[in-house]
CSV table of C-alpha atoms and ligand atoms in Angstrom, one decimal:
chain,number,residue,atom,x,y,z
A,1,UNK,CA,2.6,-16.7,-0.1
A,2,UNK,CA,4.6,-19.0,2.1
A,3,UNK,CA,5.8,-16.2,4.4
A,4,UNK,CA,2.3,-14.7,4.6
A,5,UNK,CA,0.8,-18.1,5.6
A,6,UNK,CA,3.5,-18.9,8.0
A,7,UNK,CA,2.8,-15.8,10.1
A,8,UNK,CA,-0.9,-16.4,10.5
A,9,UNK,CA,-3.2,-19.0,12.1
A,10,UNK,CA,-6.3,-19.1,9.9
A,11,UNK,CA,-8.4,-20.9,12.5
A,12,UNK,CA,-8.0,-17.7,14.6
A,13,UNK,CA,-7.8,-14.7,12.3
A,14,UNK,CA,-10.4,-13.7,9.8
A,15,UNK,CA,-7.8,-12.7,7.2
A,16,UNK,CA,-7.9,-14.7,3.9
A,17,UNK,CA,-5.6,-17.6,3.4
A,18,UNK,CA,-2.7,-16.9,1.0
A,19,UNK,CA,-3.1,-18.3,-2.5
A,20,UNK,CA,-1.8,-16.8,-5.7
A,21,UNK,CA,-4.8,-15.2,-7.5
A,22,UNK,CA,-5.5,-14.4,-11.1
A,23,UNK,CA,-4.4,-11.0,-12.4
A,24,UNK,CA,-6.9,-8.3,-13.2
A,25,UNK,CA,-7.0,-6.7,-16.6
A,26,UNK,CA,-6.5,-3.4,-14.8
A,27,UNK,CA,-4.2,-4.0,-11.9
A,28,UNK,CA,-5.5,-2.8,-8.5
A,29,UNK,CA,-3.9,-1.0,-5.6
A,30,UNK,CA,-5.2,-0.8,-2.1
A,31,UNK,CA,-4.2,1.1,1.1
A,32,UNK,CA,-5.2,-0.4,4.4
A,33,UNK,CA,-5.1,1.7,7.6
A,34,UNK,CA,-3.8,-0.8,10.2
A,35,UNK,CA,-4.0,0.1,13.9
A,36,UNK,CA,-1.5,-2.6,15.0
A,37,UNK,CA,1.0,-2.2,17.8
A,38,UNK,CA,1.9,0.9,15.8
A,39,UNK,CA,-0.5,2.6,13.5
A,40,UNK,CA,0.6,2.4,9.8
A,41,UNK,CA,-0.8,2.3,6.3
A,42,UNK,CA,-0.2,-0.8,4.2
A,43,UNK,CA,0.3,0.2,0.6
A,44,UNK,CA,-0.3,-2.7,-1.8
A,45,UNK,CA,-0.1,-3.1,-5.6
A,46,UNK,CA,-1.1,-6.0,-7.7
A,47,UNK,CA,1.6,-8.0,-9.4
A,48,UNK,CA,1.5,-11.5,-10.9
A,49,UNK,CA,-1.6,-12.5,-8.8
A,50,UNK,CA,-0.3,-11.2,-5.4
A,51,UNK,CA,-0.3,-7.9,-3.7
A,52,UNK,CA,3.2,-6.4,-3.2
A,53,UNK,CA,3.1,-4.6,0.1
A,54,UNK,CA,4.9,-1.8,1.9
A,55,UNK,CA,4.1,-0.6,5.5
A,56,UNK,CA,4.1,3.2,5.5
A,57,UNK,CA,4.1,4.4,9.1
A,58,UNK,CA,2.9,8.0,8.4
A,59,UNK,CA,0.8,7.1,5.4
A,60,UNK,CA,0.8,8.6,1.9
A,61,UNK,CA,1.1,12.4,1.3
A,62,UNK,CA,-0.2,14.3,-1.7
A,63,UNK,CA,2.7,16.8,-1.2
A,64,UNK,CA,5.7,16.1,-3.6
A,65,UNK,CA,8.1,17.6,-1.1
A,66,UNK,CA,7.2,15.0,1.5
A,67,UNK,CA,9.1,11.6,1.5
A,68,UNK,CA,7.4,8.8,3.5
A,69,UNK,CA,9.3,5.8,4.7
A,70,UNK,CA,7.8,2.6,3.2
A,71,UNK,CA,9.1,-0.7,4.5
A,72,UNK,CA,8.5,-3.6,2.1
A,73,UNK,CA,6.7,-6.5,3.8
A,74,UNK,CA,5.6,-10.0,2.7
A,75,UNK,CA,3.4,-10.3,-0.4
A,76,UNK,CA,-0.3,-10.6,0.5
A,77,UNK,CA,-3.0,-12.5,-1.4
A,78,UNK,CA,-5.3,-10.7,-3.8
A,79,UNK,CA,-8.3,-11.4,-1.5
A,80,UNK,CA,-6.7,-9.3,1.1
A,81,UNK,CA,-7.6,-6.1,-0.8
A,82,UNK,CA,-11.2,-6.5,0.6
A,83,UNK,CA,-10.2,-7.3,4.2
A,84,UNK,CA,-11.5,-5.0,6.8
A,85,UNK,CA,-11.9,-6.1,10.4
A,86,UNK,CA,-10.2,-6.9,13.6
A,87,UNK,CA,-7.2,-9.3,13.7
A,88,UNK,CA,-7.5,-11.0,17.1
A,89,UNK,CA,-5.1,-10.4,20.0
A,90,UNK,CA,-2.0,-12.7,19.9
A,91,UNK,CA,-2.2,-13.0,16.1
A,92,UNK,CA,0.4,-11.5,13.8
A,93,UNK,CA,-0.5,-7.8,13.2
A,94,UNK,CA,-3.2,-7.9,15.9
A,95,UNK,CA,-5.4,-4.8,15.6
A,96,UNK,CA,-8.0,-3.1,13.4
A,97,UNK,CA,-7.9,-2.8,9.6
A,98,UNK,CA,-9.9,-0.6,7.3
A,99,UNK,CA,-9.7,-0.2,3.5
A,100,UNK,CA,-8.5,3.4,3.5
A,101,UNK,CA,-8.3,3.7,-0.3
A,102,UNK,CA,-8.7,1.4,-3.3
A,103,UNK,CA,-8.5,1.7,-7.1
A,104,UNK,CA,-6.5,0.8,-10.1
A,105,UNK,CA,-2.9,1.7,-11.0
A,106,UNK,CA,-0.6,1.8,-14.0
A,107,UNK,CA,3.1,1.2,-14.1
A,108,UNK,CA,4.9,4.0,-15.8
A,109,UNK,CA,8.4,3.1,-14.7
A,110,UNK,CA,11.2,4.2,-17.0
A,111,UNK,CA,14.9,3.3,-17.4
A,112,UNK,CA,17.1,5.1,-19.9
A,113,UNK,CA,14.1,6.7,-21.5
A,114,UNK,CA,12.3,3.4,-22.1
A,115,UNK,CA,9.3,2.0,-20.3
A,116,UNK,CA,10.1,-1.0,-18.2
A,117,UNK,CA,7.9,-3.7,-16.5
A,118,UNK,CA,7.3,-3.9,-12.8
A,119,UNK,CA,9.9,-6.7,-12.2
A,120,UNK,CA,12.6,-4.5,-13.9
A,121,UNK,CA,11.5,-1.5,-11.8
A,122,UNK,CA,11.6,-3.5,-8.6
A,123,UNK,CA,15.0,-4.8,-9.5
A,124,UNK,CA,16.1,-1.2,-10.2
A,125,UNK,CA,14.6,0.0,-6.9
A,126,UNK,CA,12.6,2.8,-8.6
A,127,UNK,CA,8.9,2.3,-9.3
A,128,UNK,CA,6.8,5.0,-10.9
A,129,UNK,CA,3.0,4.4,-10.9
A,130,UNK,CA,-0.2,6.4,-11.6
A,131,UNK,CA,-3.0,5.6,-9.2
A,132,UNK,CA,-6.8,6.2,-9.6
A,133,UNK,CA,-8.2,5.7,-6.2
A,134,UNK,CA,-11.0,7.4,-4.3
A,135,UNK,CA,-8.6,9.5,-2.3
A,136,UNK,CA,-5.2,9.2,-4.0
A,137,UNK,CA,-4.8,10.2,-7.6
A,138,UNK,CA,-1.9,10.8,-10.0
A,139,UNK,CA,1.7,9.7,-9.9
A,140,UNK,CA,3.6,8.2,-7.1
A,141,UNK,CA,7.2,7.1,-6.9
A,142,UNK,CA,8.7,4.3,-4.7
A,143,UNK,CA,12.4,4.5,-4.4
A,144,UNK,CA,14.6,2.0,-2.6
A,145,UNK,CA,17.1,3.6,-0.3
A,146,UNK,CA,20.5,2.6,1.1
A,147,UNK,CA,21.6,-0.9,1.7
A,148,UNK,CA,18.6,-2.3,3.4
A,149,UNK,CA,16.6,-3.9,0.6
A,150,UNK,CA,13.3,-3.5,2.4
A,151,UNK,CA,13.5,0.3,2.9
A,152,UNK,CA,11.9,2.5,0.4
A,153,UNK,CA,10.5,6.0,0.2
A,154,UNK,CA,7.0,6.8,-1.1
A,155,UNK,CA,6.8,10.2,-2.8
A,156,UNK,CA,4.0,12.0,-4.7
A,157,UNK,CA,5.0,13.1,-8.2
A,158,UNK,CA,4.6,16.7,-9.2
A,159,UNK,CA,1.4,16.7,-11.2
A,160,UNK,CA,-2.1,18.3,-11.3
A,161,UNK,CA,-3.2,16.1,-8.3
A,162,UNK,CA,-0.4,17.2,-6.0
A,163,UNK,CA,-1.5,19.2,-2.9
A,164,UNK,CA,0.8,21.0,-0.5
A,165,UNK,CA,0.5,19.6,3.0
A,166,UNK,CA,-0.2,23.1,4.4
A,167,UNK,CA,-3.5,22.8,2.5
A,168,UNK,CA,-4.6,19.2,2.9
A,169,UNK,CA,-3.2,16.3,4.9
A,170,UNK,CA,-5.1,13.5,3.2
A,171,UNK,CA,-4.8,11.0,6.0
A,172,UNK,CA,-6.4,13.5,8.4
A,173,UNK,CA,-8.9,15.0,6.0
A,174,UNK,CA,-10.2,11.6,4.9
A,175,UNK,CA,-9.8,9.1,7.8
A,176,UNK,CA,-12.7,6.9,6.7
A,177,UNK,CA,-12.9,3.5,5.0
A,178,UNK,CA,-13.8,3.7,1.3
A,179,UNK,CA,-15.8,0.4,1.8
A,180,UNK,CA,-17.8,0.9,4.9
A,181,UNK,CA,-17.4,4.6,5.6
A,182,UNK,CA,-16.2,3.7,9.1
A,183,UNK,CA,-13.3,5.2,10.9
A,184,UNK,CA,-10.9,2.7,12.3
A,185,UNK,CA,-12.0,3.5,15.9
A,186,UNK,CA,-15.6,2.5,14.9
A,187,UNK,CA,-14.7,-1.1,14.2
B,201,MN,MN1,0.0,-3.9,8.5
């Protein structure tokens, strides 16, 4: 949480202070739409009382043929999953945030035909998870690419929940917050 706390002035921003939380019986995932200097979607999954986080510039796709760049960022506190609001000008990540999707997930990562835990999957650079959100459902893969340890790709797995982008672009069809129903421009 040190990196998270160092970047923020909690007397100015309404974001929660970074502490390590307790783990949920069913781990959560959250995706926040963040209109900062550049619009992106923050994809976060619970692990050991914090939210592992990736910034996905174009957001998730339900189309397995689409690979979305996902840049791993600093871990966020569990409380961040409920944060929706405006980060003031001059603060780190200044801009508007809505909770674009939220739910639970399950790690289904495999190595040599055996299920492995999230730490082993992170180490390997290949995470497979199944999410049950309001918008996103089914399997997703996060794969680390190249030499840069922070660069990953987020890819929908081929399953019954997959939708070709020619039919639905989930970020366009469902722009609203799953908490307030607001669009990011309405904050
Ligand atoms: Mn962000």
